[in-house]
Coordinates of C-alpha atoms in Angstrom, one line a residue:
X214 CA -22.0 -17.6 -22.5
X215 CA -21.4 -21.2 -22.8
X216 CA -18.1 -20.9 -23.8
X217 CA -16.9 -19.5 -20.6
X218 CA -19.3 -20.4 -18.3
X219 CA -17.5 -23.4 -15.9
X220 CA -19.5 -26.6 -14.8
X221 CA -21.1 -26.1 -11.7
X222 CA -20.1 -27.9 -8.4
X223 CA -20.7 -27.5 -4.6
X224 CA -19.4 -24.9 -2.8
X225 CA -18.3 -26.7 0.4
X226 CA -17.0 -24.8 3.5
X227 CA -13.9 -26.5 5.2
X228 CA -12.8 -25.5 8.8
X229 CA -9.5 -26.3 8.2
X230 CA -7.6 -25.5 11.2
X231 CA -7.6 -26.6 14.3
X232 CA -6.7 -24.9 18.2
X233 CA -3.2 -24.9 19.3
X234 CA -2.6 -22.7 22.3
X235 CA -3.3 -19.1 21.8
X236 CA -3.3 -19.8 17.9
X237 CA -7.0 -20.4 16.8
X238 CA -9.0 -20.2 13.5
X239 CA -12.4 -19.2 12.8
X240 CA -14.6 -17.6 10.5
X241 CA -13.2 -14.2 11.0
X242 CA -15.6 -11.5 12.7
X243 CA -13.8 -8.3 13.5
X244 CA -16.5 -5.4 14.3
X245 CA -15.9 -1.9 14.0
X246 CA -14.4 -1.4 17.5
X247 CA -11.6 -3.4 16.4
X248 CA -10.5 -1.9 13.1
X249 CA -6.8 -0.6 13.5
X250 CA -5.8 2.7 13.5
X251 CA -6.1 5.1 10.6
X252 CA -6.8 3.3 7.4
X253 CA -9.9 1.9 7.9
X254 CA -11.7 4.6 9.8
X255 CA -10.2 7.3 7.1
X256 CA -11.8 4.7 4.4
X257 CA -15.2 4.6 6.4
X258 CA -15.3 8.0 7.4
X259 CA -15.3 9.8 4.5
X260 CA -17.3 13.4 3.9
X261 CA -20.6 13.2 3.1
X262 CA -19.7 15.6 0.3
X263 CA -17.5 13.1 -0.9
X264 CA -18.6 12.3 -4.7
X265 CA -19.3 8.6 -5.3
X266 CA -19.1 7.5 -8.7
X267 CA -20.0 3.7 -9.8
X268 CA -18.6 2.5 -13.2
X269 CA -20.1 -0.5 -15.2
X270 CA -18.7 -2.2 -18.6
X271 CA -21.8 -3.7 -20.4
X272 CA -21.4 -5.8 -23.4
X273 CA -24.6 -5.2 -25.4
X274 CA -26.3 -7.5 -28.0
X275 CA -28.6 -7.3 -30.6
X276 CA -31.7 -8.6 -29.2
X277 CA -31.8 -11.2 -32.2
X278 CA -28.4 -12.6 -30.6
X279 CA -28.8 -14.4 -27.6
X280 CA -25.7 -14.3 -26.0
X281 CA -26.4 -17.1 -23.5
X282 CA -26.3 -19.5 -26.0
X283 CA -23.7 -17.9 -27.5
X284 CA -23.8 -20.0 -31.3
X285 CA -20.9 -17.8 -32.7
X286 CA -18.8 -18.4 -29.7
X287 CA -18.0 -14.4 -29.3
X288 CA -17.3 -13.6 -33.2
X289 CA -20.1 -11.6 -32.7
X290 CA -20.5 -7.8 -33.7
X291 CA -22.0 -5.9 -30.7
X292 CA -21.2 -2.9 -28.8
X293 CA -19.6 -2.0 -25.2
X294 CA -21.6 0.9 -23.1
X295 CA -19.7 2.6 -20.0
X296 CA -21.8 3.7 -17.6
X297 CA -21.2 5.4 -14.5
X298 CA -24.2 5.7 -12.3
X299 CA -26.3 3.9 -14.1
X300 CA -25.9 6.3 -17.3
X301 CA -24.0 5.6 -20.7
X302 CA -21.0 8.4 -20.9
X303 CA -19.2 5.8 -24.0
X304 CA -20.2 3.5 -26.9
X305 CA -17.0 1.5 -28.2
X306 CA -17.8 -1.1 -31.8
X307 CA -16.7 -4.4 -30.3
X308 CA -15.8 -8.2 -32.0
X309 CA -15.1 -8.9 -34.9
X310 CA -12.5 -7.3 -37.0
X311 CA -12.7 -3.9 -34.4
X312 CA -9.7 -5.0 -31.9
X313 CA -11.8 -5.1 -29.1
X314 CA -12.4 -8.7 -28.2
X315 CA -16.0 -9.2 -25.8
X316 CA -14.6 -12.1 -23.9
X317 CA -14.6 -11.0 -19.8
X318 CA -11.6 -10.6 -18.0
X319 CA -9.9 -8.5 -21.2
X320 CA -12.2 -5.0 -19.8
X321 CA -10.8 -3.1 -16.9
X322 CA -12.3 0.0 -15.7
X323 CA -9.6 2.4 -13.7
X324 CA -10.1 6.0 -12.9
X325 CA -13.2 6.8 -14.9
X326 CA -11.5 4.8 -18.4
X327 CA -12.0 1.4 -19.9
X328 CA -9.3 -0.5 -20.7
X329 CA -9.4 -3.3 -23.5
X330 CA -7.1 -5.9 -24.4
X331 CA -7.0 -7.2 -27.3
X332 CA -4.5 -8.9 -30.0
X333 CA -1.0 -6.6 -29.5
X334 CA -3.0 -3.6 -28.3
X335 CA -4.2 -2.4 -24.4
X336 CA -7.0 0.4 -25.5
X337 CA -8.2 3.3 -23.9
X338 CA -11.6 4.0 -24.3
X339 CA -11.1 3.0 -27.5
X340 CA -8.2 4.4 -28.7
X341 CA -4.5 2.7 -28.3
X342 CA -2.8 3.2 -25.4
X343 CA 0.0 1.0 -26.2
X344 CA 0.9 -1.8 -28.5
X345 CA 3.2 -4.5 -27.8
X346 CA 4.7 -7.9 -29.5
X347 CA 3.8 -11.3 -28.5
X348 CA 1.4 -12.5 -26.2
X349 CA 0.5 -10.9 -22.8
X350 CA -2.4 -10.8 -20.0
X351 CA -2.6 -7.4 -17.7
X352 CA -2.1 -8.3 -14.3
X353 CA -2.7 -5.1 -12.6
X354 CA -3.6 -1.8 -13.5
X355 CA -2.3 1.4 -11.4
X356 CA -3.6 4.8 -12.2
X357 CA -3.2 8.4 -10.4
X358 CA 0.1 9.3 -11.4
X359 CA 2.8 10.0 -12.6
X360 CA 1.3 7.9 -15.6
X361 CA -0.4 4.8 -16.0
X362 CA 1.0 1.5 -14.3
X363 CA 0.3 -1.9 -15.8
X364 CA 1.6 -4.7 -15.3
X365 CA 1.0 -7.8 -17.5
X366 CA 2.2 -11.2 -17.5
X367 CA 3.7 -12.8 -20.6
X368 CA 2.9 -16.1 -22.6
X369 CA 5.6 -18.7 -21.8
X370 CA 7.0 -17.0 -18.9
X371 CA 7.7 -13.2 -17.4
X372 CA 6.2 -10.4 -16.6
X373 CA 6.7 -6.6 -18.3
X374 CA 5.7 -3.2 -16.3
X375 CA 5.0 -0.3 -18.2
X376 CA 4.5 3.2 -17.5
X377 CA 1.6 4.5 -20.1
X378 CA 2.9 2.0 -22.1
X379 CA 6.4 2.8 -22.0
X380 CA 8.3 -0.6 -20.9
X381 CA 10.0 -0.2 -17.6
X382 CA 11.2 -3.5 -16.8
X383 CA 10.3 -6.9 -18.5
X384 CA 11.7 -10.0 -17.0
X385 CA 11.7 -13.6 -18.9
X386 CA 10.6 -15.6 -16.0
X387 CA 8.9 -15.4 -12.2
X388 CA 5.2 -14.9 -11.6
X389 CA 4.1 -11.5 -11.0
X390 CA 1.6 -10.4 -8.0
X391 CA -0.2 -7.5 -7.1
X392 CA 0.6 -3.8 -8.3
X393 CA -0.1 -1.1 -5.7
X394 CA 1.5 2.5 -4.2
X395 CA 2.9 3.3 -0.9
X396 CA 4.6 6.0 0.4
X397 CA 4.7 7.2 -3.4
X398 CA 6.4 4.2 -4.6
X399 CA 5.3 1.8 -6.6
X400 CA 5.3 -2.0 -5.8
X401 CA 4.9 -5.2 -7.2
X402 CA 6.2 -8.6 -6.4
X403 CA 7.1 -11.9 -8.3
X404 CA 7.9 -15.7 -7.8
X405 CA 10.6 -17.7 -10.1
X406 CA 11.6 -21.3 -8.8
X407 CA 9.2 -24.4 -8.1
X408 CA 7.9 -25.0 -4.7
X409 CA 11.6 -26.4 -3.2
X410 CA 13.3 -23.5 -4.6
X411 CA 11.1 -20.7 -4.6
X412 CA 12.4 -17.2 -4.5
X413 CA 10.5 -14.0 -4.1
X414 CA 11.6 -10.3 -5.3
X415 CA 10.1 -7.2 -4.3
X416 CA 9.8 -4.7 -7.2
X417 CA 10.3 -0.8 -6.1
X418 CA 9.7 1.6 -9.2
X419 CA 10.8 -0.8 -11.7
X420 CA 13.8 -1.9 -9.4
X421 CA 14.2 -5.5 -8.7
X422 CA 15.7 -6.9 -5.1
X423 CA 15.4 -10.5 -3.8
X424 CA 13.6 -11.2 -0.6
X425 CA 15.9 -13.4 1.8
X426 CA 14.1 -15.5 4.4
X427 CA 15.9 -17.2 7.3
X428 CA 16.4 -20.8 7.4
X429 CA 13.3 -23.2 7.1
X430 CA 10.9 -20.8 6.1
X431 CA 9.3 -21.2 2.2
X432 CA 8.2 -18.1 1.2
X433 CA 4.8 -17.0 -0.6
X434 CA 4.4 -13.4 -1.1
X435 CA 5.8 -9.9 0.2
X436 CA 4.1 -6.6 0.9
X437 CA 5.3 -3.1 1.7
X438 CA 2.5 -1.1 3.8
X439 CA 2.7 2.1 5.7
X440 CA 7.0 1.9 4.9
X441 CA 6.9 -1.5 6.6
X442 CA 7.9 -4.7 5.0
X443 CA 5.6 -7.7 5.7
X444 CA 6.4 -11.2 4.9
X445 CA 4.1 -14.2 4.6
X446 CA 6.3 -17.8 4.8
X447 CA 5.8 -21.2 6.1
X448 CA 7.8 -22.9 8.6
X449 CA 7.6 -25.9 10.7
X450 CA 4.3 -26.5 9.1
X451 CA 2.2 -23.4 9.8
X452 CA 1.3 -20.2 7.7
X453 CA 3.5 -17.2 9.6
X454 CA 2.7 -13.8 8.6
X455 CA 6.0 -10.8 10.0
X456 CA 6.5 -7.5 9.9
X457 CA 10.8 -7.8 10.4
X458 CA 10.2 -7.8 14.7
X459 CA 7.2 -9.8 15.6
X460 CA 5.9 -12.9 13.6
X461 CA 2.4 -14.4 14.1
X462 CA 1.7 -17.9 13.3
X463 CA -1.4 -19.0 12.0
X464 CA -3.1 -22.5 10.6
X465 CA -1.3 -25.3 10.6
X466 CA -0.2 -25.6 6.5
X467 CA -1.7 -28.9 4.5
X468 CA 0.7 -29.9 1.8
X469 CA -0.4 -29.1 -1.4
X470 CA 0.7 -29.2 -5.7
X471 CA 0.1 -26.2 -6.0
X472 CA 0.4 -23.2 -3.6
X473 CA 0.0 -19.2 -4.2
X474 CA -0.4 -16.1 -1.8
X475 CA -1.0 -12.4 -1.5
X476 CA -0.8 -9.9 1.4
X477 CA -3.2 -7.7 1.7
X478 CA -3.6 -4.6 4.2
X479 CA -6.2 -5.3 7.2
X480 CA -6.4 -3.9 11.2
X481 CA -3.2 -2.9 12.2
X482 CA -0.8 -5.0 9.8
X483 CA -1.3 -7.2 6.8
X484 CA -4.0 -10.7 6.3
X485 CA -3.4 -12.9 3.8
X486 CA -5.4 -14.8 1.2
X487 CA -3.7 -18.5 0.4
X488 CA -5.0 -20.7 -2.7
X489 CA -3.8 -24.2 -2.8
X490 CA -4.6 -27.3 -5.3
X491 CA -4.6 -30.3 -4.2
X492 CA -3.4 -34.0 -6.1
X493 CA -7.4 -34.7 -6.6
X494 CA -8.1 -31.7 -8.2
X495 CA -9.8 -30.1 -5.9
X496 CA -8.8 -26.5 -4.0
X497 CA -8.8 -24.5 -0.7
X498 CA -9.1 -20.6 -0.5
X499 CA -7.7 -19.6 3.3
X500 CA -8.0 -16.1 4.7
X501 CA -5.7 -15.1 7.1
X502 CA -6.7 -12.5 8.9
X503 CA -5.0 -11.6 12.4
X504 CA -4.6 -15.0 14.6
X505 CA -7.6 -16.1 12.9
X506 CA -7.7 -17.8 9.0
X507 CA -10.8 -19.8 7.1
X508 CA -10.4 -22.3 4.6
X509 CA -13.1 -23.3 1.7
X510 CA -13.1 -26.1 -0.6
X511 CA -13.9 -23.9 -3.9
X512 CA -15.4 -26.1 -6.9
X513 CA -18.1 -24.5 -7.7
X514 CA -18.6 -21.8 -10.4
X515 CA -16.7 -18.8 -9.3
X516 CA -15.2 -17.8 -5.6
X517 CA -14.1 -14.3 -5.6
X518 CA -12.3 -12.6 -2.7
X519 CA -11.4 -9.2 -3.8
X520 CA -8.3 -6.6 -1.3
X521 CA -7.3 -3.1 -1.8
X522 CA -6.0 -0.9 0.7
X523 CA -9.1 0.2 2.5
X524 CA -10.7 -2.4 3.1
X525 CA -10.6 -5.8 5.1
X526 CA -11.8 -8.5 3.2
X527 CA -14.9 -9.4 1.2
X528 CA -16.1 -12.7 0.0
X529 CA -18.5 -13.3 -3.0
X530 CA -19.4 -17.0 -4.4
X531 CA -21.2 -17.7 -7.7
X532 CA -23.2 -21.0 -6.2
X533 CA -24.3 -23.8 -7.8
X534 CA -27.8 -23.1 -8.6
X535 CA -26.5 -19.4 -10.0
X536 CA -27.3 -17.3 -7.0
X537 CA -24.8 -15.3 -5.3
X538 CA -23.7 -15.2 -1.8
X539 CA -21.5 -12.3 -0.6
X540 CA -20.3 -11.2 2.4
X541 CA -17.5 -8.2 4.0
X542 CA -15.9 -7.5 7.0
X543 CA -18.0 -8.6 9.4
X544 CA -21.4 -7.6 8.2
X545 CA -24.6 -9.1 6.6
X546 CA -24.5 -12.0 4.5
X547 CA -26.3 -11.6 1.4
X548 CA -28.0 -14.0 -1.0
X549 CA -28.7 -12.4 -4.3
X550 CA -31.9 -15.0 -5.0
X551 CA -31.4 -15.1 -9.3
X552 CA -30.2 -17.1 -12.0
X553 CA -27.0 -14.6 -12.5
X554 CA -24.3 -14.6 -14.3
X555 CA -21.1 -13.6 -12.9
X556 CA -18.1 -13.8 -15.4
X557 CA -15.0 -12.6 -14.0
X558 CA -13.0 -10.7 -11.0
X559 CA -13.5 -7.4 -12.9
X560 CA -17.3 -7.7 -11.9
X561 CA -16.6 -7.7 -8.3
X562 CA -15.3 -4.4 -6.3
X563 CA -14.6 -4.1 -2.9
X564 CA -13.5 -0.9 -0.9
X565 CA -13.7 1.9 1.4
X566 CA -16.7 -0.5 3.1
X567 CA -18.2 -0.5 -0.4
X568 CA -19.2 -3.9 -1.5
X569 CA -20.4 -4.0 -6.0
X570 CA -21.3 -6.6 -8.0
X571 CA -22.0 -6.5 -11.9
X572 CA -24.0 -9.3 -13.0
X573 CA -26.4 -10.5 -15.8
X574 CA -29.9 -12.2 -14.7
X575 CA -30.0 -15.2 -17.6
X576 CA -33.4 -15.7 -17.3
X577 CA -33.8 -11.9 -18.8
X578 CA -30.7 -11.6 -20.5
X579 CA -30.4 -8.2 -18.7
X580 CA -27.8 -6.6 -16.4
X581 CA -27.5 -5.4 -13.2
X582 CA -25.8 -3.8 -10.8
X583 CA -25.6 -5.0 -6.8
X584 CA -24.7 -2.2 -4.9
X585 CA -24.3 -2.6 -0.4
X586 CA -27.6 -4.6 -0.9
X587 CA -29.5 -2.7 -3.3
X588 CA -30.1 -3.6 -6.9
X589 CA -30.2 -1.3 -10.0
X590 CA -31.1 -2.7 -13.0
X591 CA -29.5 -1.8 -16.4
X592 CA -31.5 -1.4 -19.5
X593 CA -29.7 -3.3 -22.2
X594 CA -29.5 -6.6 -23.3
X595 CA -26.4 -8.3 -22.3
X596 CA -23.9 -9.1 -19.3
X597 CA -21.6 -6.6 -17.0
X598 CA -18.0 -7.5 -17.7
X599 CA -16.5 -5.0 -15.4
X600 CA -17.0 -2.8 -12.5
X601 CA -15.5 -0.1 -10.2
X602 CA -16.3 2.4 -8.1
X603 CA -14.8 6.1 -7.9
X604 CA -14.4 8.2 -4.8
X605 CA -13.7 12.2 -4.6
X606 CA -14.0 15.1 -2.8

């Protein structure tokens, strides 16, 4: 849709770091030998009677509206079809006047549902799940109990956590980061200050504590994994990434406007992914993972690199001419060869080795789904605004 699809510019790939001692950066290219132990060989091991489940969010259009040109810019009655496996299991009335907006990025699909955001109102499949005053954006999304966790972020500053709905803690300022379970508890993290006075707080079951740091060190994000509290800071010019007894330093650190971080689990410990914008407009995306780290000049339509707590890391990048190269862990890269469309994070799921896109081929105006390298086409007319993937015994 034109009204959200971004000027295309070259994707351009930046070493950015250079060999100092034992520290050295690379495209990263762990193989299976060297996954660390437990998570990921639980993740890739699974049963084989394990039930696999993959969830897609299509908006559908009347075949006399074609969304790619989009001349109503959205205020357009149309419908949004949940499928899982390929089959529609909801309809939901979308647009105008229904509180269900079709823009991408407002659809989130967790545990089987689909969440909508829309004006006051998070729905669940369609009915209200909760309402709130003001102005917000979910964050994060944590199902599996007890409850539903979300976490959104608020216009003008601040963050609020509820549990289904129920506000646990709303803060007037910091910027929140990722919302995630360990050991039972439930974490988040957010930033308040600028870049000289920065402070990060750890967030355990609605419980805020500051983070302290020792002297020198800026900090960029926090993660609690496996009980153990990893840190991510700079100091003397270099990315460091410590679990409270060892630290391991990593590329040298290019000053930047604008800098934000997450930890995410990989190996034996934590990687981390780094964005950073730059005076002339222009960014750098840097993976961190072990002693190694890449850097990528980003500008062209979409760069996606999408954690969660079995995986490693995956990479997907909406080129220039609208193809799609992605690439995980250390496998294949793959070049999806069509004029696809690609709106937003939601489209892109990455776990348990399992690598999904949702996309829309504009030359058609049809979906379709990319699953490990094998494409399943939707019938409908429209684009995939969300996607996930469900795994049980």
């Amino acid at each position: 849709m034109r009204n959200f699809i971004p000027v295309a510019v070259a994707i351009v790939l930046l070493q950015a770091c250079t060999y100092r001692g034992n520290d050295f950066c690379d495209r990263p290219r762990p193989s299976g030998g060297d996954r660390g132990p437990g998570r990921e060989e639980k993740a890739d091991t699974l049963p084989s009677e394990a039930k696999r489940d993959v969830y897609a969010c299509v908006v559908k259009f009347p075949q006399s509206y074609d969304w790619r040109q989009d001349s109503l810019f959205g205020n357009v009655n149309c419908k949004l079809t949940l499928y899982r496996n390929a089959e529609p299991i909801l309809d939901l009335k979308a647009g105008r006047d229904t509180g269900i907006p079709v823009s991408p990025g407002l659809h989130h699909i967790a545990d089987g549902h689909l969440y909508t955001e829309g004006p006051g109102v998070v729905k669940r499949d369609g009915e209200d799940f909760y309402r709130f005053a003001g102005s917000e954006r979910m964050v994060g999304i944590l199902p599996g109990g007890p409850g539903v966790y979300t976490l959104s972020s608020i216009s003008g500053g601040g963050f609020c956590l509820r549990q289904d709905g129920t506000q646990v803690l709303r803060m007037g300022s910091g910027i929140p980061k990722s919302l995630y379970k360990d050991g039972g508890h439930v974490y988040f993290s957010y930033l308040t200050g600028g870049p000289q006075d920065r402070s990060l707080n750890l967030v355990e079951d609605g419980v805020p504590r500051p983070v302290d740091f020792g002297p020198g060190e800026r900090p960029l994000a926090v993660r609690m994994l496996e009980g153990k509290r990893y840190l991510l800071y700079i100091k003397d010019d270099h990315y460091f990434i410590s679990d409270g007894r060892k630290e391991v330093r990593h590329c040298v650190c290019r000053p930047s406007e604008y800098e934000d971080a997450e930890l995410f689990p990989f190996a034996d410990g934590c990687g981390a992914l780094v964005d950073k914008t730059f005076g002339t407009g222009k960014g750098s995306r840097i993976l961190l993972t072990g002693s190694r780290g890449v850097a990528f000049i980003s500008g062209g339509k979409a760069s996606y690199v999408r954690m969660n707590p079995q995986c490693r890391w995956a990479e997907v990048v909406w080129e220039m001419d609208g193809t799609v190269t992605a690439c995980c862990s250390d496998t294949t890269v793959f070049r999806i060869d069509r004029d696809a469309f690609l709106p937003a994070d939601d489209c892109v799921w990455y776990g348990r080795g399992d690598l999904v896109l949702g996309m829309s081929d504009l030359s058609t105006g049809r979906p379709f789904l990319w699953d490990n390298g094998e494409i399943l086409e939707i019938d409908a007319f429209g684009y995939i605004s969300a996607v996930s993937v469900s795994l049980s015994r």
